[in-house]
Structures are given as C-alpha cells and as structure tokens.
Short mmCIF file of C-alpha atoms in Angstrom, two decimals:
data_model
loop_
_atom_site.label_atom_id
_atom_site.label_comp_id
_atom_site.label_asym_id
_atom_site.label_seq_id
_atom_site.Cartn_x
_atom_site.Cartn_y
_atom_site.Cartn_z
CA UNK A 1470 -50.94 -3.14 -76.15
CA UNK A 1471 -51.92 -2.89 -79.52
CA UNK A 1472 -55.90 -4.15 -80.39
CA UNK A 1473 -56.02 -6.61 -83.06
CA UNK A 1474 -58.80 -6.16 -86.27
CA UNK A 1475 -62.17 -7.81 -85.81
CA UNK A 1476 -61.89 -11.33 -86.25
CA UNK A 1477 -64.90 -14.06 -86.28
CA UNK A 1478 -65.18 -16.88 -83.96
CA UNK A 1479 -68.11 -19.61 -82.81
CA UNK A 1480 -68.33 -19.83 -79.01
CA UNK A 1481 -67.63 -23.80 -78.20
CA UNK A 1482 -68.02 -23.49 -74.21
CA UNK A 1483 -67.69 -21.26 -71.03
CA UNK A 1484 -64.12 -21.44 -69.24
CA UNK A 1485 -63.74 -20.98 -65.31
CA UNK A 1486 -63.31 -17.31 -65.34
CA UNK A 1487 -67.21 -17.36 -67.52
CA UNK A 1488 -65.62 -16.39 -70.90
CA UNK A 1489 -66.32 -18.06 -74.19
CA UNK A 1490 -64.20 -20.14 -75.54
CA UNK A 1491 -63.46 -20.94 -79.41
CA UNK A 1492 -60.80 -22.00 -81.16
CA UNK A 1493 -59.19 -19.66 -84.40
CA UNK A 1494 -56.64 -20.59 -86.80
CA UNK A 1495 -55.10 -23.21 -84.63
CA UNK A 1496 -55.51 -21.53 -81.30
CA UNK A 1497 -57.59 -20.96 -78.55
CA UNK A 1498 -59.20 -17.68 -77.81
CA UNK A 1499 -60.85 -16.39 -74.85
CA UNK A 1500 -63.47 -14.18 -75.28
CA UNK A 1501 -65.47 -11.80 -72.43
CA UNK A 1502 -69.18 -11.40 -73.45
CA UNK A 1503 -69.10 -14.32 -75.70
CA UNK A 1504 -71.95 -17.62 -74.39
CA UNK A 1505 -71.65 -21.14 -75.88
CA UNK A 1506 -73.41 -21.23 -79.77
CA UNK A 1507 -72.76 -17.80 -80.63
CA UNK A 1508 -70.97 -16.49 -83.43
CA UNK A 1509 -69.31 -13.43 -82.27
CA UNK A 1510 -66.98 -10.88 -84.15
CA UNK A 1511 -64.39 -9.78 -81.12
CA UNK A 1512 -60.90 -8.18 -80.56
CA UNK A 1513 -58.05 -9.54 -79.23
CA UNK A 1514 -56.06 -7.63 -76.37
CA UNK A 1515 -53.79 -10.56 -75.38
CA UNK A 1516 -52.15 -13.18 -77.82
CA UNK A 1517 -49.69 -15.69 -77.38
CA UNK A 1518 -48.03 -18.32 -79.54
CA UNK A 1519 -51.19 -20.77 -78.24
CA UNK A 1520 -53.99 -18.51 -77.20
CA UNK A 1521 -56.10 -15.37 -77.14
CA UNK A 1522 -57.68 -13.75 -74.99
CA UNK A 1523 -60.43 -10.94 -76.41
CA UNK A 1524 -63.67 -9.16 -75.92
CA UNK A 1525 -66.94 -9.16 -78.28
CA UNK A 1526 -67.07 -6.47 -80.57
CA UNK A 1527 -70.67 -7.61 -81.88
CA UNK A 1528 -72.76 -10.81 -81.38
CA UNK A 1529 -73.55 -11.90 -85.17
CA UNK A 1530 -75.85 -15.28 -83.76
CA UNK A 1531 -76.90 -14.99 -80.11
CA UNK A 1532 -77.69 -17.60 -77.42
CA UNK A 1533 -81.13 -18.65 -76.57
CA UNK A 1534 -79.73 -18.15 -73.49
CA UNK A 1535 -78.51 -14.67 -73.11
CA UNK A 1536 -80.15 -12.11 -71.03
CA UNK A 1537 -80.17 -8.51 -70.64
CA UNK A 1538 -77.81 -7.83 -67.61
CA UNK A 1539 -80.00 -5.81 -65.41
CA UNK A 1540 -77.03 -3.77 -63.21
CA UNK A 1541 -76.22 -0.66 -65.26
CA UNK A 1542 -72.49 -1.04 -64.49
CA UNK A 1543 -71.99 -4.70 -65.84
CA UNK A 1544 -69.52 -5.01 -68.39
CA UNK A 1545 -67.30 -2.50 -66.40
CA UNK A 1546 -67.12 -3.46 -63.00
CA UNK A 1547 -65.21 -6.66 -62.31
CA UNK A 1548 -67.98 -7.96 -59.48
CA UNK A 1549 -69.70 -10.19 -61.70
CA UNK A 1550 -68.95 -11.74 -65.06
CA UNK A 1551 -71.99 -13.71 -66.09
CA UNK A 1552 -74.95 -11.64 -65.63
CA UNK A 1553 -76.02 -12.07 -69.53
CA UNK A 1554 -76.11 -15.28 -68.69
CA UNK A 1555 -80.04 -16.91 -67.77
CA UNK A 1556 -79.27 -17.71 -64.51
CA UNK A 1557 -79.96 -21.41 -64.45
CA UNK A 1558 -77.31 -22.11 -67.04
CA UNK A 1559 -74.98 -19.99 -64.77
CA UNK A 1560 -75.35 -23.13 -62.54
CA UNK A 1561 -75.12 -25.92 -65.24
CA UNK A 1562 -71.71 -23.76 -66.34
CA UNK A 1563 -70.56 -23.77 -63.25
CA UNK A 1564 -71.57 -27.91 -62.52
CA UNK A 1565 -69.76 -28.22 -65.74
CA UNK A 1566 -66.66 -26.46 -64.57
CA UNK A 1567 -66.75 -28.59 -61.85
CA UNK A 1568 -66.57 -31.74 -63.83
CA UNK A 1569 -64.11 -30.60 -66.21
CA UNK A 1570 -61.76 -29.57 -63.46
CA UNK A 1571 -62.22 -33.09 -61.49
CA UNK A 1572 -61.60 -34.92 -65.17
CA UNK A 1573 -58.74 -32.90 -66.73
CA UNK A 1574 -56.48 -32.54 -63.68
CA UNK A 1575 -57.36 -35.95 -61.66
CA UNK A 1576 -58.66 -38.42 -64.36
CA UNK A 1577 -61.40 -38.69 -62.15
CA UNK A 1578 -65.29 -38.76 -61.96
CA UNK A 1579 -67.82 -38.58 -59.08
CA UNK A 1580 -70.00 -41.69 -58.63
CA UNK A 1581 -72.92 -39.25 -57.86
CA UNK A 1582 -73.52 -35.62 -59.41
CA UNK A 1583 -75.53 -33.98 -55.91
CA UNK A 1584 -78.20 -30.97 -57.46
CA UNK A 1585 -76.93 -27.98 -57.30
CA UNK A 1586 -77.72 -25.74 -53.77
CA UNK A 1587 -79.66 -22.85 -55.38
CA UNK A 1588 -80.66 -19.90 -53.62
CA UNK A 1589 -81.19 -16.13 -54.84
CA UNK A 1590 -79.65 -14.27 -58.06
CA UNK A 1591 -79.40 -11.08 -56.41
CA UNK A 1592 -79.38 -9.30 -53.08
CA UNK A 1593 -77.47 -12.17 -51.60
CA UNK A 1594 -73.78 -10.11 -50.83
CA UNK A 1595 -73.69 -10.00 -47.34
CA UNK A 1596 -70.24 -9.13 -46.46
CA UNK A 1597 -67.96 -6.72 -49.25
CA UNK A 1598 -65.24 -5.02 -49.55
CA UNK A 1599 -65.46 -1.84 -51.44
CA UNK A 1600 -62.73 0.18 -52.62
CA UNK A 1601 -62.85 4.02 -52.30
CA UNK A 1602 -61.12 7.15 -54.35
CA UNK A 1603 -61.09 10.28 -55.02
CA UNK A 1604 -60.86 11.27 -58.56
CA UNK A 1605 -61.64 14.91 -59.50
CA UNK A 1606 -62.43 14.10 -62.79
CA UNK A 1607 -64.79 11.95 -62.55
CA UNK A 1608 -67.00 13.99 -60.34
CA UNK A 1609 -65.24 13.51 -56.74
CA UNK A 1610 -65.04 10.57 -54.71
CA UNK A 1611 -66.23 6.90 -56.14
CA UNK A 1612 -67.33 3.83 -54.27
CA UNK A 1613 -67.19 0.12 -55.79
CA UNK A 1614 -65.52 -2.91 -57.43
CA UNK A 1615 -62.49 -2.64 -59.60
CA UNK A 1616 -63.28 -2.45 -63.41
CA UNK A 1617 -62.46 -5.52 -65.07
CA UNK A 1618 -58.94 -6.35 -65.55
CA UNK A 1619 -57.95 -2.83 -64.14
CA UNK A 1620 -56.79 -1.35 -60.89
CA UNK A 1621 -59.69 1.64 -61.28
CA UNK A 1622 -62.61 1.91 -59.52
CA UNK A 1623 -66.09 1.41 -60.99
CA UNK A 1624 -67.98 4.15 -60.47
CA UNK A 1625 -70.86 2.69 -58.79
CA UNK A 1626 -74.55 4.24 -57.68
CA UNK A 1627 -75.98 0.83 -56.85
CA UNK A 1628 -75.33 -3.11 -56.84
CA UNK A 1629 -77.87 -5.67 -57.00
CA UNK A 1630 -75.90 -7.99 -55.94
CA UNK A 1631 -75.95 -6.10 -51.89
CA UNK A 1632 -78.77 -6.32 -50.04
CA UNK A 1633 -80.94 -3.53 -51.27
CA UNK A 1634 -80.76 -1.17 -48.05
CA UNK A 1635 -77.09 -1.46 -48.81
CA UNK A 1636 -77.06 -0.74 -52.31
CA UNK A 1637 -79.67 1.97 -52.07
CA UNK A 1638 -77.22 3.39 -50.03
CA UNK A 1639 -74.32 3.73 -51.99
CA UNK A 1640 -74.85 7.43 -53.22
CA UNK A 1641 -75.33 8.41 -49.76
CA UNK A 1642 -71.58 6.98 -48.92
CA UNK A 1643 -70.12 8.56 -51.68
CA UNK A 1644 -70.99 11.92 -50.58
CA UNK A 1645 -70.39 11.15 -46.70
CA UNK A 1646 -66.85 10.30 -47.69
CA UNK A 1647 -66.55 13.16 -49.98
CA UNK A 1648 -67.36 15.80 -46.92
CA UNK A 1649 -64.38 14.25 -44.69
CA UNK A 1650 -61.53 16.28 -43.99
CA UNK A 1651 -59.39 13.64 -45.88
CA UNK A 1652 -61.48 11.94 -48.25
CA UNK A 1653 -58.45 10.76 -50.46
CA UNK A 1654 -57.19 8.85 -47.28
CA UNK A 1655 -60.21 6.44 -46.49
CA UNK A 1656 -59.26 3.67 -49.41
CA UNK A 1657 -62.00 0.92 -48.27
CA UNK A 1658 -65.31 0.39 -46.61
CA UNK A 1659 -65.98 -2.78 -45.66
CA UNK A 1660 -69.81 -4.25 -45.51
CA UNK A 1661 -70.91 -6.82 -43.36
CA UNK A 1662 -74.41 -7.68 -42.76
CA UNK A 1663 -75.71 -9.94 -39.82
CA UNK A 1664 -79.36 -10.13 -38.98
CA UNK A 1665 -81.39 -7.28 -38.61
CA UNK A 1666 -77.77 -5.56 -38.24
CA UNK A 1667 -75.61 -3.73 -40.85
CA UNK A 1668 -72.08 -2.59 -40.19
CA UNK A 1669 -69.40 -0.55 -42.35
CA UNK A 1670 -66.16 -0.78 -41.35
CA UNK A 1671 -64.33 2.97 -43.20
CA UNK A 1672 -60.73 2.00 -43.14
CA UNK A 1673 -58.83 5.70 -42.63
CA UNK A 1674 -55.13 6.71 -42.96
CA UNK A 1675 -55.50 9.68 -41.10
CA UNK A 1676 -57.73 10.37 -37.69
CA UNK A 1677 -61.04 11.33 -37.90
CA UNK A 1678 -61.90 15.12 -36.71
CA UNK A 1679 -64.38 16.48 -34.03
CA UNK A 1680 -66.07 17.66 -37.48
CA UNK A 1681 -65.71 13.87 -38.98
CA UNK A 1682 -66.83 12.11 -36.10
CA UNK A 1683 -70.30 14.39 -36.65
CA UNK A 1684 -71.07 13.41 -40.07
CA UNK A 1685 -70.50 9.67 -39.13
CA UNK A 1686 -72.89 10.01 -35.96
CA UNK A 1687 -75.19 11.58 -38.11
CA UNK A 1688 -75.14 9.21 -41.11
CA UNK A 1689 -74.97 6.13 -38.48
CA UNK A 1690 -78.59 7.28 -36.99
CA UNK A 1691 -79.53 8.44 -40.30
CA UNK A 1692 -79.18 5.71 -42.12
CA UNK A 1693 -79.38 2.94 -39.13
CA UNK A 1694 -76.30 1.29 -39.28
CA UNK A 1695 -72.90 0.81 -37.10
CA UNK A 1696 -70.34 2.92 -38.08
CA UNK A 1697 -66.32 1.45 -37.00
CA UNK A 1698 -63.60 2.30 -38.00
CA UNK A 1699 -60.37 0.79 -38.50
CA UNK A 1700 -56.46 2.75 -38.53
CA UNK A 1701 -54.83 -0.07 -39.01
CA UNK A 1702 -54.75 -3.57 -39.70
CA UNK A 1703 -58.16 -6.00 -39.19
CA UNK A 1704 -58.07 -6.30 -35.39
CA UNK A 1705 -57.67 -2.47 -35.17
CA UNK A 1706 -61.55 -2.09 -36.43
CA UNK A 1707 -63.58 -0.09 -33.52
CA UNK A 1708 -67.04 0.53 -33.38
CA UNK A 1709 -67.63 4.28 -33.44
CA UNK A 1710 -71.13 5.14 -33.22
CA UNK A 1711 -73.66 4.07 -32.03
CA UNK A 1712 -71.41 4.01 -29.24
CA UNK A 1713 -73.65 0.98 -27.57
CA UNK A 1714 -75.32 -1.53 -29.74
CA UNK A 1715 -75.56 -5.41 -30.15
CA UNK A 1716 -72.69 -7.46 -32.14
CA UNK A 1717 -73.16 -9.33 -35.37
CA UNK A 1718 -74.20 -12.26 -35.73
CA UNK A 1719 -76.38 -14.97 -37.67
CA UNK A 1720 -78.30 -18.00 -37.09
CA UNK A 1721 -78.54 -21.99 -37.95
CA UNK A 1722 -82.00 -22.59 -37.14
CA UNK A 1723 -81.90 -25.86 -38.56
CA UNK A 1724 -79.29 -26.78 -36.13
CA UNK A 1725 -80.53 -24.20 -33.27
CA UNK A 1726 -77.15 -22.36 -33.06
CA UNK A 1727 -75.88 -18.67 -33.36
CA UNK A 1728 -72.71 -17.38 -34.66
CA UNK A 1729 -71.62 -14.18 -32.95
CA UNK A 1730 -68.36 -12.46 -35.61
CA UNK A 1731 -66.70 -9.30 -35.54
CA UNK A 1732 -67.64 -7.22 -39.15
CA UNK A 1733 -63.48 -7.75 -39.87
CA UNK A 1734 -64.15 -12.02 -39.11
CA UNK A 1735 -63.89 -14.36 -42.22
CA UNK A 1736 -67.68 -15.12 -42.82
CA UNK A 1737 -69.56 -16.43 -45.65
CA UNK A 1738 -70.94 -14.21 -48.29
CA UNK A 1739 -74.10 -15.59 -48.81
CA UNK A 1740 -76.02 -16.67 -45.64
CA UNK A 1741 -79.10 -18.52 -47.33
CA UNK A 1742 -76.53 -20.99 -49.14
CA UNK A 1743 -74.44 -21.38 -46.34
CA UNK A 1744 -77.64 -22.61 -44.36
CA UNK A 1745 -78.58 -24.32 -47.72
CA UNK A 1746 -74.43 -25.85 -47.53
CA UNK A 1747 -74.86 -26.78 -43.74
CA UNK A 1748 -77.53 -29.02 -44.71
CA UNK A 1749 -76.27 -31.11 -47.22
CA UNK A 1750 -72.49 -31.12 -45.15
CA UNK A 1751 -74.25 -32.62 -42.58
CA UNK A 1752 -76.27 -35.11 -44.25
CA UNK A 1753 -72.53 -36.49 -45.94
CA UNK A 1754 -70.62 -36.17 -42.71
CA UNK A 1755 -73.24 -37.91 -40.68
CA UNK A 1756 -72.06 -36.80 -37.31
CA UNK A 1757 -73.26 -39.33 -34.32
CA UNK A 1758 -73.22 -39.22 -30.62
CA UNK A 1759 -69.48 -40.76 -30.16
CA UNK A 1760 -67.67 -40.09 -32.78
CA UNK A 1761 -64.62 -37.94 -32.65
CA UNK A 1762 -64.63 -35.30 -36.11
CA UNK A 1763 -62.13 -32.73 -37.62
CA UNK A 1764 -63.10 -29.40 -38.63
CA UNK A 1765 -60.12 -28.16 -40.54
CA UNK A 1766 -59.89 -24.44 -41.37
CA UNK A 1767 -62.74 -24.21 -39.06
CA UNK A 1768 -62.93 -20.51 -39.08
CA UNK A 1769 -65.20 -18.86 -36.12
CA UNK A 1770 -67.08 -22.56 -36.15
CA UNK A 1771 -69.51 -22.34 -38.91
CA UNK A 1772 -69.65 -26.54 -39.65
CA UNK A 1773 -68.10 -27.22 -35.75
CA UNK A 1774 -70.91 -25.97 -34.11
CA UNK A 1775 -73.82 -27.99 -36.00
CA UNK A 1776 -71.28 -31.10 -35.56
CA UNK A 1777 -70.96 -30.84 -31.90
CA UNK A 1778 -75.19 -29.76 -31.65
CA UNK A 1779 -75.54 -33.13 -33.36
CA UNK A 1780 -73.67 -35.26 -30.46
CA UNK A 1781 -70.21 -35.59 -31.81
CA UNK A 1782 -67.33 -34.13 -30.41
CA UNK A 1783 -65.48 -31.64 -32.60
CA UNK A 1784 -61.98 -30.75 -33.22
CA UNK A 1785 -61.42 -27.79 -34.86
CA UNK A 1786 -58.06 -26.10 -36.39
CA UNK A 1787 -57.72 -22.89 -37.87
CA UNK A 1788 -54.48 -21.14 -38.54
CA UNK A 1789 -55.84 -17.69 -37.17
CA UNK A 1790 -55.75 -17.01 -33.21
CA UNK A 1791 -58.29 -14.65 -33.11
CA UNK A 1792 -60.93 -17.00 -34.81
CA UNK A 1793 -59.95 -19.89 -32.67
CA UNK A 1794 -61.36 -17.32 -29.81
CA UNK A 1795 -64.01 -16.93 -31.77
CA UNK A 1796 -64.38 -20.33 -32.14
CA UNK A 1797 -64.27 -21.47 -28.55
CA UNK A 1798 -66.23 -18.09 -27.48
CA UNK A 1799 -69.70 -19.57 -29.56
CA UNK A 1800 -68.89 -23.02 -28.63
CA UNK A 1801 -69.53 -21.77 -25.32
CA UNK A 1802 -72.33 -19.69 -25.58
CA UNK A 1803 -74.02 -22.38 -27.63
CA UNK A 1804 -73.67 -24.41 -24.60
CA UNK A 1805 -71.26 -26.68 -26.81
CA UNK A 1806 -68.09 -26.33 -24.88
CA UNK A 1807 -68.17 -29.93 -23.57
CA UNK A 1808 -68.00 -31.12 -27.21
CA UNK A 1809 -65.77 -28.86 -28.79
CA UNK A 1810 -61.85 -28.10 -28.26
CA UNK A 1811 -60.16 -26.04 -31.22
CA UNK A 1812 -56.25 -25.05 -31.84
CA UNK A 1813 -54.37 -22.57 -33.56
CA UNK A 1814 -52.14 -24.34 -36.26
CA UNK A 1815 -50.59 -23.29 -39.73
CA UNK A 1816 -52.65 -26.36 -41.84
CA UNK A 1817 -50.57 -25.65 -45.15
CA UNK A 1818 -47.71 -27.22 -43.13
CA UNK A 1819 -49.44 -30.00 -42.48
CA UNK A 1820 -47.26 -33.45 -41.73
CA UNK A 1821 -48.62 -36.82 -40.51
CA UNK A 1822 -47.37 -36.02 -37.00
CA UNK A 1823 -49.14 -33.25 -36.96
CA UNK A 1824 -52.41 -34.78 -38.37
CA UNK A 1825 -52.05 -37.96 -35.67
CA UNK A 1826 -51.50 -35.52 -32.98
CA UNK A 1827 -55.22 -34.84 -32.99
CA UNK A 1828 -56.07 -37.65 -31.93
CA UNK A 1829 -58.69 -40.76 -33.22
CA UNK A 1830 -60.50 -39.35 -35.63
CA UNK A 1831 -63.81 -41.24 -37.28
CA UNK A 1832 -64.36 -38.52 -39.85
CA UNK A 1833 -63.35 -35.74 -41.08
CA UNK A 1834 -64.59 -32.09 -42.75
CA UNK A 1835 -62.31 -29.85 -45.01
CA UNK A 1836 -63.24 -26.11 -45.68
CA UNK A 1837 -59.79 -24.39 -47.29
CA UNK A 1838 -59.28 -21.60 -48.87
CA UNK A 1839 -58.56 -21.02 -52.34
CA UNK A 1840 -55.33 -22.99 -51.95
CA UNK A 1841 -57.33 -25.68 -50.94
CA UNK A 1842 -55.52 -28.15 -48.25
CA UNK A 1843 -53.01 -30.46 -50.20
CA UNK A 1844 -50.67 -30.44 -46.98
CA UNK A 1845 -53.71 -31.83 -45.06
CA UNK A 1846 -54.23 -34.54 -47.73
CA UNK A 1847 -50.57 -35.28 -48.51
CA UNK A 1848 -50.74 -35.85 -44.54
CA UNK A 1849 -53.05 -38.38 -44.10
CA UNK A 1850 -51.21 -41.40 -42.70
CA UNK A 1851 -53.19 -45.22 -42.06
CA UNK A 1852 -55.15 -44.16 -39.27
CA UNK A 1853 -56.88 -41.38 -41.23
CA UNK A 1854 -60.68 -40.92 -40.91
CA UNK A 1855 -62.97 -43.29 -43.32
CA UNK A 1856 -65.04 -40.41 -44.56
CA UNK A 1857 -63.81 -36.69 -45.77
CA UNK A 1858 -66.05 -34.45 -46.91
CA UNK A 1859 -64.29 -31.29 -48.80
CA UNK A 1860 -66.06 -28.13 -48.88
CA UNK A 1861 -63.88 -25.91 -51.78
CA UNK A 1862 -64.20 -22.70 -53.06
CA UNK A 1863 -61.73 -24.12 -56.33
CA UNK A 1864 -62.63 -26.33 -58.67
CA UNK A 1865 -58.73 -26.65 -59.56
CA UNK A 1866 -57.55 -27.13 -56.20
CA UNK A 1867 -59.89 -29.56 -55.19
CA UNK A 1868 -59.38 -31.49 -58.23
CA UNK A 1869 -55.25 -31.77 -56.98
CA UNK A 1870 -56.63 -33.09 -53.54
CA UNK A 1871 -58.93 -35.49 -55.07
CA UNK A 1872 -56.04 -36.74 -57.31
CA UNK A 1873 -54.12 -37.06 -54.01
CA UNK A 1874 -57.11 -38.56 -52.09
CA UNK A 1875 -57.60 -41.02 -54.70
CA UNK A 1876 -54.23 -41.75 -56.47
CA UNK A 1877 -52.11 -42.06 -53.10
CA UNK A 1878 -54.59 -42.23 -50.06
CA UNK A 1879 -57.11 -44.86 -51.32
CA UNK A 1880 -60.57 -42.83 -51.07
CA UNK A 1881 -63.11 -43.31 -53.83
CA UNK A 1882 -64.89 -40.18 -54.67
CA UNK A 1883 -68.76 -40.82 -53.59
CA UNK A 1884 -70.34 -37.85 -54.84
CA UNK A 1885 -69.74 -34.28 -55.83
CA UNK A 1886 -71.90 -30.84 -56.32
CA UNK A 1887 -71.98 -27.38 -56.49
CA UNK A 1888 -73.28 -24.56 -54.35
CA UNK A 1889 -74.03 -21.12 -56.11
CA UNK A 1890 -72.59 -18.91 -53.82
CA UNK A 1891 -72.00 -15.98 -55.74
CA UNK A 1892 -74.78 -15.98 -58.51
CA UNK A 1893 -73.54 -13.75 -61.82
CA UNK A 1894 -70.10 -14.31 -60.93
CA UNK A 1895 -67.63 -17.00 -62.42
CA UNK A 1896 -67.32 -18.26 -58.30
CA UNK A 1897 -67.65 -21.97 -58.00
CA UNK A 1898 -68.41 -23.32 -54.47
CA UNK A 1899 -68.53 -26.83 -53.83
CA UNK A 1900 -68.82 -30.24 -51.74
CA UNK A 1901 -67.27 -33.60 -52.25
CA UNK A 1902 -67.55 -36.49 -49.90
CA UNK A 1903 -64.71 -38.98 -49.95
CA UNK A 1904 -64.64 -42.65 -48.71
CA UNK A 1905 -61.83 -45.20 -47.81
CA UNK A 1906 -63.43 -49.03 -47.62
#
C-alpha cells in the first residue's frame, strides 16, 4: 500500500464513521482528523476509481470547533474517533448523521427532531472489552483497544473514557498479567461495572496455577474488585475471588426497579443515558394498565421491566436462552412476574405467523442490534400494534426499517432523536416512535 503525495482538500462535512469529508478532482475523499471548514493537506492510503480515503498530514485553516484531545493515546487507539471534536458538535454530527441516514436511504423525514439525551463526555464506559498481548518489544504485556484500522493493540496506561478507578488501574493489570505463568495465553479482560461493584472477567487458554490464583486473590483485595475467570466460551465465566460477594447489578430509580446481570450479560455501556433513554422510551410508548406490549430483543429486561412497573403487561422475546432467564429471574424479583412472560425466539427469522403468535398486541418496542430488525418489520401483518417505538444503535439500519415501516406497513414517522451513548466516538444511538392511524 503505497502513500500518495500531500494533496489539499476543504472539509465539506463529517461522515458516520466521524471523518471529514471533501471532494478532490471529481471524487470523494475521506479524511481521519479532518472537521467540517478546514482546509487540510492529507495523504491518501486507500483510492478507488470514486473515492479516497486518507489521513491529515497538517491542518492549513482549523475549525472553531476543534479541541485538544485530552487522552494521550487518541489518534492511535481505535476507541474513539472524535475527541478533537468540542463535544456539543459531536452531538449535532451525530443528529445530523441521523437525518442524513433517514433521508438518503428512506426518502424520509421525522415530523419532530426530539433533543438530544446528553449525559457525560468521559468516565461513562461501564462495561469493555479489552484485548491483551504480550509483545517483548514493546516492553512486555499491553492492555487496550485496537489501533485504528489495525489488528495491534494500543498500548494503553489509562482511558478516560472508563470510570476512573478503572482506568487508574490499567498499569496495575498490565503487570498482574505480565507475572502469570502464561501471560501470552490470557487474550481479553472483560470490564463490567454495576453499582458500587466492579468485575473483570480474564479470559485464559490455559489453567491458572496455585501461584496464579495468589496474585489474583491478592490484586482482587488489593484493588477491591471481583476477579472471574472464564476457559471457555461466555457462560463458562466463574467468579474466582472473592470467593463470596454480591452479583451485579444496577438500578431504575425512576421506575423503582433493579437489574441483577452476570459481568458476561449484554448490558448497556453507559448507565446514566440508558436511565436518561428509559425516560423518554417511556414517555413515546405510553404504557397503561391494560394494554398488552412487545419488547423485542428484550435482552435481561432493561425496557420490560419499567413497562410492566407501569401496569401493562409485557411480552418479551430475545433470541438468547440464558437472557430470557435473566429476564424472567428480575421480573420476579421485581415482583413483576404477574405482568411479564418472555420467550426464546430467533427474531431475524421473523414471519407474520410468528409475530401473530404473540398474541393482541396494542404497542410495541424495538431494541435490535446493529442489524436492526427488518424481519420483525417485514412481519408485521394487519393486526400489528398502532404505535412502535425503535430504539437503534444504526442510523443505516433503522433508516431500511423506517423505509419498510413507512413504504409497505403504513406508519408515519412521529418523531426521531439521538442519544449520546458513547461520547468521542462515531456511535450513534437512537429512538424513533412510529404511528399507524
């Protein structure tokens, strides 16, 4: 991969990944570093007959906008991608990328723009997944993100982005891994943070020693955190030491429930937005004493259990077993088993059958993954629900189901918003509520 000479370009707009776009002699180019208004020199490492993509080289006119990225590592580790970016025109980016997705791939715009659901720029990562190596020569074992666009590790010594107990604690990993009797076969640790509880999960390839177990006792008490560990797949995560202590779990205060999740469970990142997200779900959804709802890819019960507290009974379908346990396991000791059933079901096979087999339905909530739920839509046969509301974590997939919700199924598009989920990254979260007169 050759790299191209300088070449000049003026920064038109920010793309869904955060990079600057511009057009050059006919084409358009991608650049990394590059914000909206600047003139930029940068080099090209990708080109096709249509586009580039490239990094700056050297800002020649900078934005009004552009910030000095406070994490030492930025610009080589892959976590975040917009952290020169002042962070309230990370959101208006991101509302924008929104709105460009919705227009260029359905032809379609929200009757209502909801304000953004803001919450803090850093410290906010409560769950991660940080890959571990050993590499003599860069000075023994490293802990972090992938760089950007590589398979490497970023060598990492702290992360704003973690809660700062976590991140503090980073060089103390590296050199608990490092004195393991097989330090080049633990490839992950996985965080997750519940309240007043951290846990990391140290995924090993080998069995831990009489020496190994030690060190993690000691770093455990040290440090005050649950040590697991996990041979093999998810479900094969075990807590290790302390070898008594209280589960994870978070709260909904607004809606006076508790989530109890194993540190391998699907959980949201950022636990201020999701109570921020809750909220506004709610207040679209409008759940009343009566009504019959679908949560679909309703995960341990994160939007089932505030439907069901707020008189409604809930179905909810996720695709994995174990977090239909989970599911049913804090319906119950939320006292919410009465209105609540939930079922295991593949969702991205979808078919009207399957849909009507749930039963009357008066409304309905969506929460995919990135693949969003077109099987779901596609599915919806005359007796769907009047009122959807879509909680996405893609502006381009949601923008196919809205063209399908729309186009084919007869919903209008009431209103539409973003949640900043994962400030400094390129991540859009968002909500969109759907209607059918």
């Amino acid at each position: 991969m050759n790299a191209s000479p300088h070449r000049e370009a003026v920064i038109e707009s920010l793309d869904h990944e955060g990079r600057g776009v511009a057009h050059v002699d006919g084409k358009v180019v991608f650049i990394d570093g590059a914000l909206p208004g600047e003139r930029v020199t940068y080099t090209a490492f990708r080109s096709k007959p249509k586009f580039e993509v490239g990094e700056v080289v050297r800002i020649l006119k900078a934005s009004s906008r552009r910030v000095t990225p406070p994490c030492p590592h930025f610009g080589v580790c892959g976590g975040c991608s917009m952290q020169h970016l002042e962070a309230g025109a990370q959101v208006a980016a991101k509302q924008r990328v929104l709105e460009d997705a919705l227009w260029h791939l359905g032809r379609i715009r929200a009757e209502v723009l909801y304000p953004p659901i803001l919450g803090p720029a850093w410290g906010y990562r409560y769950r991660a997944r940080l890959t571990v190596r050993l590499v003599p020569s860069k000075g023994g074992v490293l802990i972090g993100f992938h760089e950007r666009r590589s398979s490497y590790v970023a060598p990492m010594d702290e992360c704003p982005i973690l809660p700062p107990q976590v991140s503090g604690m980073v060089p103390r990993l590296k050199a608990l891994v490092a004195g393991l009797s097989a330090p080049d076969r633990v490839p992950q640790i996985e965080i997750a943070v519940g309240e007043g509880i951290i846990v990391l999960v140290l995924r090993h390839l080998l069995p831990f020693t009489t020496a190994d177990q030690a060190r993690l006792e000691a770093f455990a008490r040290e440090e005050g955190v649950q040590v697991w560990g996990q041979a093999n797949g998810p479900d094969s995560a075990r807590r290790l030491f302390p070898a008594e202590a209280p589960g994870l779990a978070y709260s909904l205060p607004e809606f006076g429930v508790s989530m109890a999740f194993r540190p391998t469970d699907f959980t949201q990142v950022n636990m201020g937005i999701n109570r921020l997200l809750m909220r506004r779900a709610m207040q679209l959804l409008d759940p009343r004493p009566g009504e019959r709802i679908a949560d679909l890819f309703c995960g341990l019960g994160n939007f089932s259990l505030p439907i069901a507290k707020l008189g409604a009974r809930v179905v909810g379908v996720e695709g994995s077993e174990a977090l239909v346990r989970r599911a049913g396991e804090n319906a119950a000791a939320n006292g919410l088993a009465a209105f609540s059933e939930f079922h295991a079901a593949n969702l991205f096979e979808a078919t009207e059958d399957s849909i009507e087999a749930l039963g009357h339905l008066d409304k309905m909530l969506i929460d995919p993954p990135r693949e969003g739920a077109v099987a779901v839509v596609k599915a919806l046969g005359p007796k769907a629900p009047r009122r959807i509301v879509y909680v996405s974590c893609n502006p381009a997939t949601l923008a196919r189901d809205t063209a399908v919700l729309i186009h084919e199924k007869g919903y209008v598009l009431k209103g539409a918003g973003i949640a900043n989920m994962f400030p400094q990254t390129s991540h859009v979260e968002s909500i969109a509520l759907f209607e059918r007169p």
